[in-house]
mmCIF file of C-alpha atoms in Angstrom:
data_model
loop_
_atom_site.group_PDB
_atom_site.id
_atom_site.type_symbol
_atom_site.label_atom_id
_atom_site.label_comp_id
_atom_site.label_asym_id
_atom_site.label_seq_id
_atom_site.Cartn_x
_atom_site.Cartn_y
_atom_site.Cartn_z
ATOM 1 C CA UNK H 1 114.764 44.405 159.320
ATOM 2 C CA UNK H 2 114.856 41.044 157.525
ATOM 3 C CA UNK H 3 113.426 39.205 160.517
ATOM 4 C CA UNK H 4 110.764 41.884 160.913
ATOM 5 C CA UNK H 5 109.581 41.453 157.310
ATOM 6 C CA UNK H 6 109.650 37.674 157.695
ATOM 7 C CA UNK H 7 107.488 37.891 160.825
ATOM 8 C CA UNK H 8 105.101 40.280 159.065
ATOM 9 C CA UNK H 9 104.895 37.920 156.102
ATOM 10 C CA UNK H 10 104.204 34.899 158.339
ATOM 11 C CA UNK H 11 101.533 36.868 160.188
ATOM 12 C CA UNK H 12 99.954 37.928 156.916
ATOM 13 C CA UNK H 13 99.904 34.327 155.656
ATOM 14 C CA UNK H 14 97.934 33.309 158.735
ATOM 15 C CA UNK H 15 95.723 36.424 158.629
ATOM 16 C CA UNK H 16 94.810 36.042 154.948
ATOM 17 C CA UNK H 17 94.180 32.325 155.450
ATOM 18 C CA UNK H 18 91.808 33.018 158.352
ATOM 19 C CA UNK H 19 90.020 35.735 156.370
ATOM 20 C CA UNK H 20 89.581 33.399 153.389
ATOM 21 C CA UNK H 21 88.467 30.564 155.677
ATOM 22 C CA UNK H 22 85.851 32.693 157.469
ATOM 23 C CA UNK H 23 84.587 34.770 154.546
ATOM 24 C CA UNK H 24 83.222 33.447 151.285
ATOM 25 C CA UNK H 25 84.006 36.794 149.627
ATOM 26 C CA UNK H 26 87.780 36.483 150.163
ATOM 27 C CA UNK H 27 89.394 33.682 148.192
ATOM 28 C CA UNK H 28 92.864 32.533 147.169
ATOM 29 C CA UNK H 29 91.734 29.576 145.057
ATOM 30 C CA UNK H 30 92.952 26.055 145.647
ATOM 31 C CA UNK H 31 96.680 26.731 145.514
ATOM 32 C CA UNK H 32 98.727 27.395 148.653
ATOM 33 C CA UNK H 33 101.347 29.259 146.665
ATOM 34 C CA UNK H 34 98.705 31.877 145.806
ATOM 35 C CA UNK H 35 98.204 32.508 149.514
ATOM 36 C CA UNK H 36 101.968 32.736 150.073
ATOM 37 C CA UNK H 37 102.408 35.179 147.180
ATOM 38 C CA UNK H 38 99.384 37.230 148.266
ATOM 39 C CA UNK H 39 100.843 37.499 151.773
ATOM 40 C CA UNK H 40 104.198 38.587 150.329
ATOM 41 C CA UNK H 41 102.556 41.253 148.163
ATOM 42 C CA UNK H 42 100.381 42.399 151.072
ATOM 43 C CA UNK H 43 103.472 42.639 153.299
ATOM 44 C CA UNK H 44 105.433 44.674 150.765
ATOM 45 C CA UNK H 45 102.477 46.962 150.037
ATOM 46 C CA UNK H 46 101.905 47.571 153.758
ATOM 47 C CA UNK H 47 105.613 48.188 154.264
ATOM 48 C CA UNK H 48 106.117 50.544 151.325
ATOM 49 C CA UNK H 49 102.872 52.118 150.067
ATOM 50 C CA UNK H 50 100.766 52.339 153.223
ATOM 51 C CA UNK H 51 103.067 54.743 155.134
ATOM 52 C CA UNK H 52 103.121 57.139 152.183
ATOM 53 C CA UNK H 53 99.335 57.064 151.871
ATOM 54 C CA UNK H 54 98.951 57.527 155.621
ATOM 55 C CA UNK H 55 101.141 60.632 155.640
ATOM 56 C CA UNK H 56 99.398 62.102 152.604
ATOM 57 C CA UNK H 57 95.973 61.518 154.115
ATOM 58 C CA UNK H 58 96.610 62.815 157.646
ATOM 59 C CA UNK H 59 93.925 65.540 157.282
ATOM 60 C CA UNK H 60 91.321 62.934 156.296
ATOM 61 C CA UNK H 61 92.403 60.623 159.115
ATOM 62 C CA UNK H 62 92.045 63.462 161.649
ATOM 63 C CA UNK H 63 88.667 64.652 160.329
ATOM 64 C CA UNK H 64 87.217 61.109 160.292
ATOM 65 C CA UNK H 65 88.719 60.233 163.694
ATOM 66 C CA UNK H 66 90.832 57.444 162.193
ATOM 67 C CA UNK H 67 88.182 55.853 159.996
ATOM 68 C CA UNK H 68 90.055 56.863 156.861
ATOM 69 C CA UNK H 69 93.117 54.932 158.095
ATOM 70 C CA UNK H 70 90.948 51.827 158.196
ATOM 71 C CA UNK H 71 89.914 52.503 154.595
ATOM 72 C CA UNK H 72 93.614 52.573 153.701
ATOM 73 C CA UNK H 73 93.814 49.026 155.126
ATOM 74 C CA UNK H 74 90.947 47.976 152.848
ATOM 75 C CA UNK H 75 92.749 49.616 149.918
ATOM 76 C CA UNK H 76 95.905 47.598 150.696
ATOM 77 C CA UNK H 77 93.838 44.401 150.399
ATOM 78 C CA UNK H 78 92.487 45.595 147.061
ATOM 79 C CA UNK H 79 95.990 46.354 145.797
ATOM 80 C CA UNK H 80 96.901 42.778 146.706
ATOM 81 C CA UNK H 81 93.780 41.578 144.864
ATOM 82 C CA UNK H 82 94.842 43.602 141.823
ATOM 83 C CA UNK H 83 98.454 42.324 141.792
ATOM 84 C CA UNK H 84 97.882 38.626 142.590
ATOM 85 C CA UNK H 85 95.699 37.034 139.884
ATOM 86 C CA UNK H 86 94.081 34.220 141.912
ATOM 87 C CA UNK H 87 93.577 36.235 145.107
ATOM 88 C CA UNK H 88 90.091 37.715 145.012
ATOM 89 C CA UNK H 89 87.954 40.029 147.100
ATOM 90 C CA UNK H 90 84.437 39.951 145.688
ATOM 91 C CA UNK H 91 82.949 43.243 146.960
ATOM 92 C CA UNK H 92 83.874 46.300 148.997
ATOM 93 C CA UNK H 93 82.066 44.954 152.068
ATOM 94 C CA UNK H 94 83.942 41.646 151.886
ATOM 95 C CA UNK H 95 87.073 43.789 151.765
ATOM 96 C CA UNK H 96 85.968 45.660 154.891
ATOM 97 C CA UNK H 97 85.279 42.418 156.767
ATOM 98 C CA UNK H 98 88.543 40.977 155.455
ATOM 99 C CA UNK H 99 90.479 44.021 156.684
ATOM 100 C CA UNK H 100 88.902 43.670 160.136
ATOM 101 C CA UNK H 101 89.844 39.992 160.342
ATOM 102 C CA UNK H 102 93.349 40.574 158.977
ATOM 103 C CA UNK H 103 93.893 43.363 161.506
ATOM 104 C CA UNK H 104 92.686 41.239 164.432
ATOM 105 C CA UNK H 105 94.709 38.172 163.430
ATOM 106 C CA UNK H 106 97.827 40.289 162.839
ATOM 107 C CA UNK H 107 97.430 41.885 166.278
ATOM 108 C CA UNK H 108 97.271 38.406 167.841
ATOM 109 C CA UNK H 109 100.165 37.103 165.762
ATOM 110 C CA UNK H 110 102.411 40.037 166.675
ATOM 111 C CA UNK H 111 101.850 39.227 170.340
ATOM 112 C CA UNK H 112 102.993 35.652 169.671
ATOM 113 C CA UNK H 113 105.780 36.505 167.206
ATOM 114 C CA UNK H 114 107.224 39.896 168.150
ATOM 115 C CA UNK H 115 108.918 41.515 165.134
ATOM 116 C CA UNK H 116 111.917 42.848 167.063
ATOM 117 C CA UNK H 117 114.479 41.430 169.498
ATOM 118 C CA UNK H 118 112.052 41.238 172.445
ATOM 119 C CA UNK H 119 111.923 37.449 172.047
ATOM 120 C CA UNK H 120 115.581 37.060 172.970
ATOM 121 C CA UNK H 121 116.594 36.831 176.600
ATOM 122 C CA UNK H 122 119.471 39.053 177.639
#
């Protein structure tokens, strides 16, 4: 589990960096430590809060054909924005674009850095 969280954190560092680099509405300031802390908060929020929200909102996810689950991803970015002072998402639409980029980069990163023991040869 420790390696899995470390891989998620590393993926989130890269994903949040790419989102901030591509979008003017997502910003972590000039300090790298802000990005590292934001990625840690985002990892913990996705690990702990997101599953609870997903289970509680199953009816909405079903009715909207999964769109509501994407809105939960946007909400997780906003929770990170709320907790980390220098991490900022300017508007809802920047949050939507940021969530898309973070999701795409994380999907690519998890192919490169698998979170389980698949990387070891037996």
